[in-house]
Structures are given as C-alpha cells and as structure tokens.
Short mmCIF file of C-alpha atoms and ligand atoms in Angstrom, two decimals:
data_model
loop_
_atom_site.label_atom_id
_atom_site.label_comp_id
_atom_site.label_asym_id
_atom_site.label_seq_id
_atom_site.Cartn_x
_atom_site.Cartn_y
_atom_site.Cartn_z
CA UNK A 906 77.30 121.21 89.23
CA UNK A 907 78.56 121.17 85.59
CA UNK A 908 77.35 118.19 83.63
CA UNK A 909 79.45 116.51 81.01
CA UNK A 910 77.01 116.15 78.60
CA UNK A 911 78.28 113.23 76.75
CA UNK A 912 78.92 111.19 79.86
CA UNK A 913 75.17 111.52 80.22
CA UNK A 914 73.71 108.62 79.01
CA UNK A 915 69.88 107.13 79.04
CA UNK A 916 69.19 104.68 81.33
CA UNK A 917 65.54 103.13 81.66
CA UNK A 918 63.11 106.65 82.22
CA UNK A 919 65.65 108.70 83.80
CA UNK A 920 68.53 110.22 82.38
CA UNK A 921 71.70 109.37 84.76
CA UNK A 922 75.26 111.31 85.00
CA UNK A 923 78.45 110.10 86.54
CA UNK A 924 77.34 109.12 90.19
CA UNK A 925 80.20 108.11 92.89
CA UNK A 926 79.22 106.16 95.58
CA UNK A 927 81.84 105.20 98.15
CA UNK A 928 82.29 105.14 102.31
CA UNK A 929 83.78 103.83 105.21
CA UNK A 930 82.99 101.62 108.00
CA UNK A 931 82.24 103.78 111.52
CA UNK A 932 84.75 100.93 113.10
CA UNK A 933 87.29 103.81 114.16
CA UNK A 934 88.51 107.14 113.32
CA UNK A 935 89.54 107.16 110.06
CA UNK A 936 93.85 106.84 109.01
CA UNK A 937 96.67 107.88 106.51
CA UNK A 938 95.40 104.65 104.46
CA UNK A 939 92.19 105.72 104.06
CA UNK A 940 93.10 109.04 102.60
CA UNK A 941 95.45 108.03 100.40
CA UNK A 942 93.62 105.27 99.03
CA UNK A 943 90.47 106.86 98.62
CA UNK A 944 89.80 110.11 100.77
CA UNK A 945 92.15 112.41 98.98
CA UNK A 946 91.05 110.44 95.66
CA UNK A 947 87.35 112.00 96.36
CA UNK A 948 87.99 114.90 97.53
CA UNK A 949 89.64 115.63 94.21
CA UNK A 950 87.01 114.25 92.14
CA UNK A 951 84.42 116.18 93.95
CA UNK A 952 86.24 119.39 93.58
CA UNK A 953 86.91 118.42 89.59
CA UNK A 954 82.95 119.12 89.03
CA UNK A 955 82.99 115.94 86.48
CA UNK A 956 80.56 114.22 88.55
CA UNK A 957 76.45 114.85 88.56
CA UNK A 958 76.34 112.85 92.36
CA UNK A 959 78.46 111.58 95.05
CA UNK A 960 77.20 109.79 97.62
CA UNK A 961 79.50 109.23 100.36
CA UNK A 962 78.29 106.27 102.95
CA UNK A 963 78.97 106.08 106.76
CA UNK A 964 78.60 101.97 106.50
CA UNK A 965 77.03 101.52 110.31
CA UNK A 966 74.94 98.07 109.14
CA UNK A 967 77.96 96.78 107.66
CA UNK A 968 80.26 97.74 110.81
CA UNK A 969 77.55 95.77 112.80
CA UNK A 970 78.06 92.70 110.82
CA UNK A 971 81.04 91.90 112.73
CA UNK A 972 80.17 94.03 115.81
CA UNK A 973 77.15 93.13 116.77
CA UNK A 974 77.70 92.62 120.46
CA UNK A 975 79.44 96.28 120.30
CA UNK A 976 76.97 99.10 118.73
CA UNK A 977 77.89 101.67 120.98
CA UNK A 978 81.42 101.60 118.70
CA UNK A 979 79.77 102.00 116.08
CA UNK A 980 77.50 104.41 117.43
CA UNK A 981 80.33 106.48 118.77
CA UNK A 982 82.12 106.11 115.48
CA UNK A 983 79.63 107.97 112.98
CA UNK A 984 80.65 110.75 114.39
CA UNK A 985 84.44 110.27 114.39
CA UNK A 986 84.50 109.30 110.52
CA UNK A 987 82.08 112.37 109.62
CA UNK A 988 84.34 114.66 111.13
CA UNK A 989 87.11 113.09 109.13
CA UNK A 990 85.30 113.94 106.50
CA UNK A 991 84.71 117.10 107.08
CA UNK A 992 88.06 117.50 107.62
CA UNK A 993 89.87 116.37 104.60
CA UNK A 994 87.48 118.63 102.45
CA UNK A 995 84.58 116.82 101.39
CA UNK A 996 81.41 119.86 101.36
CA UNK A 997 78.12 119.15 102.30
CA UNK A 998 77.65 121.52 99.57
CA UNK A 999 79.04 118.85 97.26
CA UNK A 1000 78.71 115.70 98.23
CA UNK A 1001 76.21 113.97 100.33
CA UNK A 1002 76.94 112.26 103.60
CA UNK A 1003 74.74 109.61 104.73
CA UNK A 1004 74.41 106.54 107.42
CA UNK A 1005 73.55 103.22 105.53
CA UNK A 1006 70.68 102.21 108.36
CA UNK A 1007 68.87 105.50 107.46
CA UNK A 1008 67.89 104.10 104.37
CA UNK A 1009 66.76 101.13 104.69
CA UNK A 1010 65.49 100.61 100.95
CA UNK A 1011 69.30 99.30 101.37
CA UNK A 1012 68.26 96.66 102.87
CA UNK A 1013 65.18 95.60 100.64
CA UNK A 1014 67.77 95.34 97.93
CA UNK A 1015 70.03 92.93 99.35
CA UNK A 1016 67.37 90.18 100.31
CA UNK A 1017 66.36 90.48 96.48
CA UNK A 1018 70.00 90.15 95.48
CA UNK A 1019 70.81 87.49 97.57
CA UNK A 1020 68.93 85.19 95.57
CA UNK A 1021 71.12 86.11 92.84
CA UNK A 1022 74.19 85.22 94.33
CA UNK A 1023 75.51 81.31 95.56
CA UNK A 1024 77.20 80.25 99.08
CA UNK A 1025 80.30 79.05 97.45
CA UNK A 1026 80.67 82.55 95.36
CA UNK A 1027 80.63 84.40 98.37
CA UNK A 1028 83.03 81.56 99.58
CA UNK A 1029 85.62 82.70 96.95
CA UNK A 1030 85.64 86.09 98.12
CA UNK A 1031 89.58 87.10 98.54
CA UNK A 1032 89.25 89.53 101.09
CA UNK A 1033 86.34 87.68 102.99
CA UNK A 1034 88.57 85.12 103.17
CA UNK A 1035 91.55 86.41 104.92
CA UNK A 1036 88.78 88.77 107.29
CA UNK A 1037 87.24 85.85 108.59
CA UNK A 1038 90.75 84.88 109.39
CA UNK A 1039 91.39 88.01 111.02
CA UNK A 1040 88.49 87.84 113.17
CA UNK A 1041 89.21 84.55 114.01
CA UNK A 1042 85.06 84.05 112.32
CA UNK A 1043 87.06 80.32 110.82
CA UNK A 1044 84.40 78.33 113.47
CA UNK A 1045 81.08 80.34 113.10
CA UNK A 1046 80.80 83.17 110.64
CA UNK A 1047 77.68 85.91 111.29
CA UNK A 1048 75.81 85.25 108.21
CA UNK A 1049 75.43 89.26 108.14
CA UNK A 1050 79.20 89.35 107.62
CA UNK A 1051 79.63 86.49 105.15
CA UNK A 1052 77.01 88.09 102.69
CA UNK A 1053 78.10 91.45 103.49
CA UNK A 1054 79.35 91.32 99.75
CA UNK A 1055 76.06 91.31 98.32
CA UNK A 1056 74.96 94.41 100.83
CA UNK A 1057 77.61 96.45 99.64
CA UNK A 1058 76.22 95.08 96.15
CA UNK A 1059 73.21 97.22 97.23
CA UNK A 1060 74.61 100.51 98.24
CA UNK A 1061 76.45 100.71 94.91
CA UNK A 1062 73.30 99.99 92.63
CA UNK A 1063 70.70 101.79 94.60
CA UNK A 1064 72.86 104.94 93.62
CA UNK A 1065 73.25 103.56 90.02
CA UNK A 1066 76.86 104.59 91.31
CA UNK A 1067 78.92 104.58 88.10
CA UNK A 1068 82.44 105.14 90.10
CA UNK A 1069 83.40 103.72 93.13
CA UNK A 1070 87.03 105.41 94.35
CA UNK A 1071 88.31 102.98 97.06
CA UNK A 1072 91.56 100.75 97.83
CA UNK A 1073 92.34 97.37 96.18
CA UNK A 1074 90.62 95.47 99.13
CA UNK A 1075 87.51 96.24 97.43
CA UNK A 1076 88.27 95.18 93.99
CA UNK A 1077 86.36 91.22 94.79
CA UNK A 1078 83.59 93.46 96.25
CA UNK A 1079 83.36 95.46 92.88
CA UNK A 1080 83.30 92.24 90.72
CA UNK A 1081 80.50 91.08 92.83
CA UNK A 1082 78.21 93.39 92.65
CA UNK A 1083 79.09 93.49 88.34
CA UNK A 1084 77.94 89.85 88.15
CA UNK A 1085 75.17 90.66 90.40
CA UNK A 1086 74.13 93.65 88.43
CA UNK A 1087 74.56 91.61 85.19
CA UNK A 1088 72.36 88.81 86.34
CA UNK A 1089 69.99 90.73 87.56
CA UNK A 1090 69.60 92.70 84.25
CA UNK A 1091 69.80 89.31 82.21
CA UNK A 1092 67.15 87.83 84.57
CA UNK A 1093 64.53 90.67 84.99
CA UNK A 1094 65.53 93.62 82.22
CA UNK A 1095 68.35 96.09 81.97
CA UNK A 1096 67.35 97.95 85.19
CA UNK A 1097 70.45 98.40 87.28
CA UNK A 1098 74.10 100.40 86.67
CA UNK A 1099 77.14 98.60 86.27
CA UNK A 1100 79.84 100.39 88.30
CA UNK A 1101 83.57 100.98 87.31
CA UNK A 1102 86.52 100.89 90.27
CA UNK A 1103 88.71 103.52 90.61
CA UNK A 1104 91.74 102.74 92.57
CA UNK A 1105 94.55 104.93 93.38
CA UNK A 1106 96.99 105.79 90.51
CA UNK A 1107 99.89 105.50 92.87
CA UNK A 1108 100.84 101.93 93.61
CA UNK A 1109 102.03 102.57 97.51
CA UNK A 1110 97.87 104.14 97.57
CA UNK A 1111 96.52 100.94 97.02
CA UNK A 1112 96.72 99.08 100.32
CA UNK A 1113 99.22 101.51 102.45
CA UNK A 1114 100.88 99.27 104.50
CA UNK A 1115 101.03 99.67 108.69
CA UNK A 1116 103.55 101.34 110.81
CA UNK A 1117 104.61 97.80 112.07
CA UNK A 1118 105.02 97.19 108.60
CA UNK A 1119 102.22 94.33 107.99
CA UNK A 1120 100.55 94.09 104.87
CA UNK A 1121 97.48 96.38 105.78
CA UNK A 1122 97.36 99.81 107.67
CA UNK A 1123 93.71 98.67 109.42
CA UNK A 1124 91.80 100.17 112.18
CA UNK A 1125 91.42 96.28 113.46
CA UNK A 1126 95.05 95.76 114.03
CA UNK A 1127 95.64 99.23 115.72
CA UNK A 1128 98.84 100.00 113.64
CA UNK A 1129 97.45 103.02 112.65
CA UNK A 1130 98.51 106.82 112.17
CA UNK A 1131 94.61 108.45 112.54
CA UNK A 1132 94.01 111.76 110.61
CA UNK A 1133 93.28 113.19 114.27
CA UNK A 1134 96.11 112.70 115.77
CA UNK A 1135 98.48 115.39 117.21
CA UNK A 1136 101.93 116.20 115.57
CA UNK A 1137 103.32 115.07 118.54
CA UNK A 1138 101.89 111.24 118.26
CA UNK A 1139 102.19 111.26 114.23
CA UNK A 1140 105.89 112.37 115.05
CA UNK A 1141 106.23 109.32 117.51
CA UNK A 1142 104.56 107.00 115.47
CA UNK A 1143 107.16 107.50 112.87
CA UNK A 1144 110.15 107.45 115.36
CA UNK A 1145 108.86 103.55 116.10
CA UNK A 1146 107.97 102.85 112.33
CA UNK A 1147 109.22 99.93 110.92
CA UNK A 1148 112.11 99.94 108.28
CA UNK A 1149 114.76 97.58 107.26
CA UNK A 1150 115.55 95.06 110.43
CA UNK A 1151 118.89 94.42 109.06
CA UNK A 1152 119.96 98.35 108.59
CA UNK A 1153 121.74 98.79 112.21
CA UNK A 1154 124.76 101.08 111.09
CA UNK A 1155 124.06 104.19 108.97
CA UNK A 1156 127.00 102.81 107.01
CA UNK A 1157 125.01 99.29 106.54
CA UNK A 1158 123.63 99.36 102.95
CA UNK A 1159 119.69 99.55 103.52
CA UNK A 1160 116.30 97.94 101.46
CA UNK A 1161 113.70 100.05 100.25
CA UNK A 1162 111.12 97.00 99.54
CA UNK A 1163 109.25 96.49 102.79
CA UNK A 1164 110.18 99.58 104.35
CA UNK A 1165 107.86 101.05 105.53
CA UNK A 1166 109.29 104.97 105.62
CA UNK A 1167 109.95 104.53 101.73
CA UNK A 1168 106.62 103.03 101.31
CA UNK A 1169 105.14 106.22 103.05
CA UNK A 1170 107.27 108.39 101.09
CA UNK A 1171 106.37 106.89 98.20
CA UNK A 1172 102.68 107.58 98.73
CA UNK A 1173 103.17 111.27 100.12
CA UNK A 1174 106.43 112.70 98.94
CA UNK A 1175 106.79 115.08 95.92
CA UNK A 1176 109.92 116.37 94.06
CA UNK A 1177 108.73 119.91 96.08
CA UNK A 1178 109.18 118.76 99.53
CA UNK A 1179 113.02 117.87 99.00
CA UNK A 1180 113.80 121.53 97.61
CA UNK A 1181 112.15 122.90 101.29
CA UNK A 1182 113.39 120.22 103.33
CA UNK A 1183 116.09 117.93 102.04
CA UNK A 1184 118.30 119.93 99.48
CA UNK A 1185 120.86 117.58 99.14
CA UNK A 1186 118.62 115.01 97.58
CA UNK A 1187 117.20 115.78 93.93
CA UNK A 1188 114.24 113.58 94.30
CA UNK A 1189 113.16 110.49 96.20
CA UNK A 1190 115.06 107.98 93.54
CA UNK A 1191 118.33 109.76 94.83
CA UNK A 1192 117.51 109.16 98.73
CA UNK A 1193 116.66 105.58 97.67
CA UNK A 1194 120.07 105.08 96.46
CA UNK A 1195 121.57 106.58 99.03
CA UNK A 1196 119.97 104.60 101.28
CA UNK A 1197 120.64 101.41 99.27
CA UNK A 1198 124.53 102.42 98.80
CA UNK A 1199 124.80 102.90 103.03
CA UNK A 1200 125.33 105.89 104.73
CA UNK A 1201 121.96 107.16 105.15
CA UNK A 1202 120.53 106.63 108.93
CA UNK A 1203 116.99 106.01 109.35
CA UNK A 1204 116.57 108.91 111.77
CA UNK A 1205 117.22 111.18 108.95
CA UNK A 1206 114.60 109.60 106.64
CA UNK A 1207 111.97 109.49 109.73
CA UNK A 1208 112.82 112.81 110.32
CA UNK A 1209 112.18 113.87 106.55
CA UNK A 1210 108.94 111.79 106.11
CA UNK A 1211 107.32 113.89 109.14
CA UNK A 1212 107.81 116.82 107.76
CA UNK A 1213 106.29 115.72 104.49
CA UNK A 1214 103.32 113.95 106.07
CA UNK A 1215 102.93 116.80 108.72
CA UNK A 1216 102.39 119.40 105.70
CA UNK A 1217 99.18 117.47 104.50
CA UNK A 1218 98.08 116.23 108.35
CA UNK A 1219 97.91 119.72 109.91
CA UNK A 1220 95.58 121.45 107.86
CA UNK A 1221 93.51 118.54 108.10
CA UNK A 1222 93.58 118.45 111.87
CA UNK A 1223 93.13 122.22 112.06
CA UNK A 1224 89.66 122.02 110.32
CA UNK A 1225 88.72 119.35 112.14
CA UNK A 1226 89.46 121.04 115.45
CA UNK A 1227 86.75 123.54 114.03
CA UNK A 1228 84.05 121.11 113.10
CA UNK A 1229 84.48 119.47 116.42
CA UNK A 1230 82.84 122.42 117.90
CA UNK A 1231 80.03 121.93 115.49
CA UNK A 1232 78.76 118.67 116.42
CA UNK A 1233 74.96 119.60 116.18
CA UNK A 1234 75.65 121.00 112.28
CA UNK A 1235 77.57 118.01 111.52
CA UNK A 1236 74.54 115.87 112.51
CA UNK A 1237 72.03 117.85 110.13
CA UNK A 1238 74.45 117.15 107.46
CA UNK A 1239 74.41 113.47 108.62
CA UNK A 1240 70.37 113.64 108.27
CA UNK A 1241 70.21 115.53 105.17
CA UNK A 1242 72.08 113.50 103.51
CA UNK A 1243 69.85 110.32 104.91
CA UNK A 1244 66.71 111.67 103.29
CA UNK A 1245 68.48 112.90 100.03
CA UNK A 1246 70.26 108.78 100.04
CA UNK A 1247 66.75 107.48 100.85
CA UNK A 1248 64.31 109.21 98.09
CA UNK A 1249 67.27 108.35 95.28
CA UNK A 1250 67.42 104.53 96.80
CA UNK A 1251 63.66 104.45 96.94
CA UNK A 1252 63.41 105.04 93.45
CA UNK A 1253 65.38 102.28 92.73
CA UNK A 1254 63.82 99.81 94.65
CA UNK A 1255 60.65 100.47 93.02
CA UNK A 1256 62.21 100.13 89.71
CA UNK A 1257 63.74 96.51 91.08
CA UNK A 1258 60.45 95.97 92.34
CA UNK A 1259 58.74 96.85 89.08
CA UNK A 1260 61.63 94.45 86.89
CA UNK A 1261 60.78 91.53 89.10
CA UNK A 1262 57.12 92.25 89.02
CA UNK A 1263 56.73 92.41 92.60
CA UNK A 1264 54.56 95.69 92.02
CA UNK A 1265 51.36 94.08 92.51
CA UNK A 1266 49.19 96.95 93.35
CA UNK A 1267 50.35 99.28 90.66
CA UNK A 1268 50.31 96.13 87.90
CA UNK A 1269 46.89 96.94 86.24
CA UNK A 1270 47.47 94.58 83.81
CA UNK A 1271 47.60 91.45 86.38
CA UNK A 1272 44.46 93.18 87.89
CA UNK A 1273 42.21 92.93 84.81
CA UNK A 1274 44.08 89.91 83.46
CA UNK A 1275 42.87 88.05 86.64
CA UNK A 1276 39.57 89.54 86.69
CA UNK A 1277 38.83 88.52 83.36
CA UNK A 1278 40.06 85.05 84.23
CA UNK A 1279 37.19 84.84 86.59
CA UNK A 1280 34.59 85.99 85.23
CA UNK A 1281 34.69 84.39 82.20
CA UNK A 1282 35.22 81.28 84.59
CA UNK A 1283 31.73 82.37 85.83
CA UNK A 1284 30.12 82.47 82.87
CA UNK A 1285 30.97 79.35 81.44
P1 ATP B 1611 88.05 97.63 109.26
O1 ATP B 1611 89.27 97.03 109.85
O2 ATP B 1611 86.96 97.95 110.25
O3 ATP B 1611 87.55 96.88 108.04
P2 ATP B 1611 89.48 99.42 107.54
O4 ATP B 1611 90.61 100.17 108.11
O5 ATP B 1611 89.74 98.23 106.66
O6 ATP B 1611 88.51 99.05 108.74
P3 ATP B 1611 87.25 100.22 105.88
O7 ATP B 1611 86.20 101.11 106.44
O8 ATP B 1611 86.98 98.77 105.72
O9 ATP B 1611 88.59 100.44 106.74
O10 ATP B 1611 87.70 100.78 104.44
C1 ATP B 1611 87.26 102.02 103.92
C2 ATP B 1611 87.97 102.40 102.64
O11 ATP B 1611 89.35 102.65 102.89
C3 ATP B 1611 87.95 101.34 101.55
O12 ATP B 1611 87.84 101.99 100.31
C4 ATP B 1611 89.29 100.68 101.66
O13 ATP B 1611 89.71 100.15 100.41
C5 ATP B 1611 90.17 101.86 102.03
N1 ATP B 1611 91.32 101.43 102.84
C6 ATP B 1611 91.27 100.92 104.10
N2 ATP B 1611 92.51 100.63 104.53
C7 ATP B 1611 93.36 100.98 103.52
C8 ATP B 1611 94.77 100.93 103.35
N3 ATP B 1611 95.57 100.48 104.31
N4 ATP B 1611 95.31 101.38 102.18
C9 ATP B 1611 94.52 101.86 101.20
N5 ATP B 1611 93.18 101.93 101.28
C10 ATP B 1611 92.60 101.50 102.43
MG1 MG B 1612 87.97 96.97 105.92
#
C-alpha cells in the first residue's frame, strides 16, 4: 500500500502510519444506515490507498453485552455482517476483517482501562443513556454493557487506530476513549494513539433516519431497509415509508423536514440520477420546491427514490449473492484477519504492560534491584 510519508510519524519504537479501525455489531444484517454512515465512507478510504492499516471489527463481545441470553444471534450474525462486507467492496486484500473475541488481548486492555475511567463518566454517556432506555436496562444494567465504552476504548488503541469512520452515535464513544488515552499517557508515559472521528460529510449520513421515520434507522427497532434485501422488499419498503402526515392531496403543499423520502434522497441522490430518471427536475432543490409549492404526489417521489437507491443496492446484492456461495472462504478471511488483529493487539498490550510496569519477568532492573536489597540485608 502507498505510504504518505509525512503522515508517518514516530511513536514510542515503532514507526506508525494512518491506521483505521472501525466495525459493526453482529446484532443483524447490516442496513442503508450503516453504509451511508460509515460502509461506503470505508470502502472509499480503503480504495484511496492513504491509509498504512484498516482494521475492520465484527464486535461479537460487545453484541453479547446486551445479548447474553441470545449467542446463537450473534453467532449467526458474524456471518451475515461479513458478507455485507464483502459485498459493499471492502477486499480482504485491503483491509482486515476480524471477530473481537478472537483476540482477546482486547480484553486485557479494558480491565486496565477501566481503572482509568469513573461510574458517573460512563453515567454521562449520551448514547448509553438513551440505549439503556431502549432496552428497557433503566432497572438493572449488565455491567458488560454499561462499560462497554471503555471496551470499545480498547479496540481503538490496541490498533493505535488513528481514524475511526463511523456515524454520530459514536462521537461520546470517541471522546472516551481520548480522555482515556490521555490519562493513560499522563499516568504511565506517552504509550497509546489518540484517534480522530471521521463522520460522514453529508449531514442526512450521520444518523439516517428509519423508514417509520424515528430518529434512528437501527437493527433493534426493525425499521430497517437491509443491504440484502430483494428489489422487490426495498421497493415495498419505500411504498410504506414515512413522509409528511399532513400531505393527503398531491395539490396539498408538502414538508421536506422529517420526511423521510427527502431525507433518503438527500443521502443518496445526485444531480446524475435526475437527468436518467426525472428530467423535469434540474436537481433535488427543484423537487423540494415543488413539493413544498403542492402538486407533487408522494408516489412520484417514492417512485424516484427507488430507482436511485436501487442503482447502488443491486450491485451490492449481486456480489453478495456470489460470496454467499463462498461461505468456507469467507471464514478464512474471518480467521486471518483474527491472527493478523491479535499479533498487532498483542504488541500493544505488552507495551501497556511495560508503561504500567506490570512486566515483571522481563524487568531486570526490579530483579537485581531486589536482589541487591537482600543481600546486602544479609550482610549487615
Ligand atoms: P444495534 O441496534 O445492535 O446497536 P445498530 O444498527 O445501531 O445496531 P451498530 O452495529 O451499533 O448498528 O453500528 C455500527 C456502525 O454503523 C456505527 O458506526 C454506527 O455509527 C453506524 N450506524 C448505525 N446506524 C446508523 C444510522 N442509522 N445512520 C448512520 N450511521 C449508523
Ligand atoms: Mg448501535
């Protein structure tokens, strides 16, 4: 891969590039709001060649935090989110795919960190907050899911991930692991990266809303259009999507903000796709407008945004009808990955280990300091 030379900076013994580290939780199959807000995103910035390592993680420990009575889901899931993967264009070649259990230096890191980090901190967490709500967790919260913060904390630094290309959900988890990495370095020596967010440039990217129109498209609240499903169920999905309650007529005026269709549009739509398949409109500002003025039904728009979404869906689904008869390859990219994830996190953890002086048996120093202790204690 071509290295940027002066992104390449010195860092402790080794010399580090621009590492991404990001991933998904094997909850579900993964949807339109994962690719937009950070899919497509890497996919890109793998292809660009800027970047010396991506890591991309299939987050099965963290799915378990709030599934732990259900890990045949997230069993059954690894497999669904590699394949959408695979799918949207992410090469083995490229990037490396691994499962967070498999490296369980992961782990290691966290119980270190947690010390790091206090209960009420990890009580301020935004989007912690309004999951425990969401889960109904108000009453009794796993502690695996309320410090699941400071485990993602973890999988960022273990990398000495520089970028991390995800939706805004994640922004309290990014801050976390800064203050964590900056304490840590204060505390025990500059050992570990501090990483930068990278959320979507297009504002409708950074939390896509569902197709009932609630704030979050989200595997948990099944109002979801998946990256596997047919044209015929994206097609109906959009039919039932939400739009403006109060546009009955076409000759009603209509509102864009909180409609869903324009919010879609806004995330997929380019000036192209009205030359091929709406010529009347210019551009999206002039179906707004229309829209706005009256006279523009939202069976047209529906119809419009289908086509549009349907040119970026199918080739996705068509490779991933092909890796779905490679399910055997797909899990030697799974384990490759693993032991590549595991040797880079291991060296990490032994620099951690080495910060913190935990290293006891390769300290030499404490050896003869102590050994002198005593026998000059004997000789006395
Ligand atoms: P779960 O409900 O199990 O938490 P999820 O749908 O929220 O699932 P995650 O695996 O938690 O998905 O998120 C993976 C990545 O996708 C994160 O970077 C997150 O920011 C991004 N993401 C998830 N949902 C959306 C969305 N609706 N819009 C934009 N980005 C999203
Ligand atoms: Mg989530």
């Amino acid at each position: 891969m071509r290295k940027d030379w002066q992104s390449i900076c010195r860092y402790g013994k080794q010399i580090l590039g621009k590492i991404i580290l990001t991933g998904d939780r094997p909850t579900g199959k993964l949807h339109i709001g994962h690719y937009v807000g950070s899919l497509k995103r890497r996919v890109e910035l793998q292809n660009s060649g800027e970047f010396d390592q991506i890591l991309i993680m299939i987050a099965d420990a963290q799915a378990l935090t709030d599934n732990a009575d259900n890990p045949e889901k997230v069993r059954q899931n690894i497999i669904e989110v590699a394949l959408d993967y695979l799918a949207c264009g992410l090469d083995p070649e490229k990037s490396d795919i691994f499962i967070q259990s498999q490296v369980p230096e992961l782990t290691e890191l966290s119980f270190y960190y947690m010390n790091l980090v206090t209960v009420s901190r990890l009580q301020r967490n935004p989007t912690v907050k309004s999951e425990i709500q969401m889960r109904n967790f108000e009453a009794s919260i796993p502690v695996g899911f309320f410090t699941y913060p400071i485990s993602q904390a973890s999988d960022i630094t273990a990398f000495k991930a520089t970028t991390v290309p995800v939706g805004e959900d994640q922004l309290p988890m990014l801050e976390q692991t800064k203050e964590i990495v900056r304490k840590f370095n204060a505390v025990y020596g500059e050992t570990l990266v501090e990483p930068e967010i990278l959320l979507p440039d297009n504002q409708a990217c950074l939390r896509l809303p569902g197709t009932d129109g609630k704030a979050k498209m989200s595997k948990s609240l099944g109002n979801c259009i998946y990256l596997s499903d047919s044209a015929e169920e994206v097609s109906k999905k959009i039919r039932g999507m939400y739009t403006d309650p109060n546009h009955l007529k076409v000759s009603d005026p209509g509102t864009i903000e909180g409609n869903t269709v324009f919010t879609y549009l806004d995330a997929f739509c380019k000036d192209e796709h009205f030359a091929k398949y709406l010529p009347e409109y210019e551009n999206l500002d002039a179906l707004k407008a229309h829209y706005q003025r009256g006279g523009l039904g939202d069976v047209k728009v529906k119809k419009f945004l289908n086509k549009v979404m349907e040119e970026e869906l199918a080739p996705i689904r068509a490779r991933r009808k092909e890796w779905e008869q490679r399910i055997p390859e797909v899990y030697e990219i799974l384990e490759r990955g693993s032991k590549k994830a595991q040797g880079l996190a291991a060296e990490t953890l032994a620099e951690v280990k080495r910060a913190m002086k935990i290293n006891y048996f390769e300290d030499k120093e404490l050896i003869a300091e102590q050994s002198e202790k005593y026998r000059n204690q004997a000789a006395e």
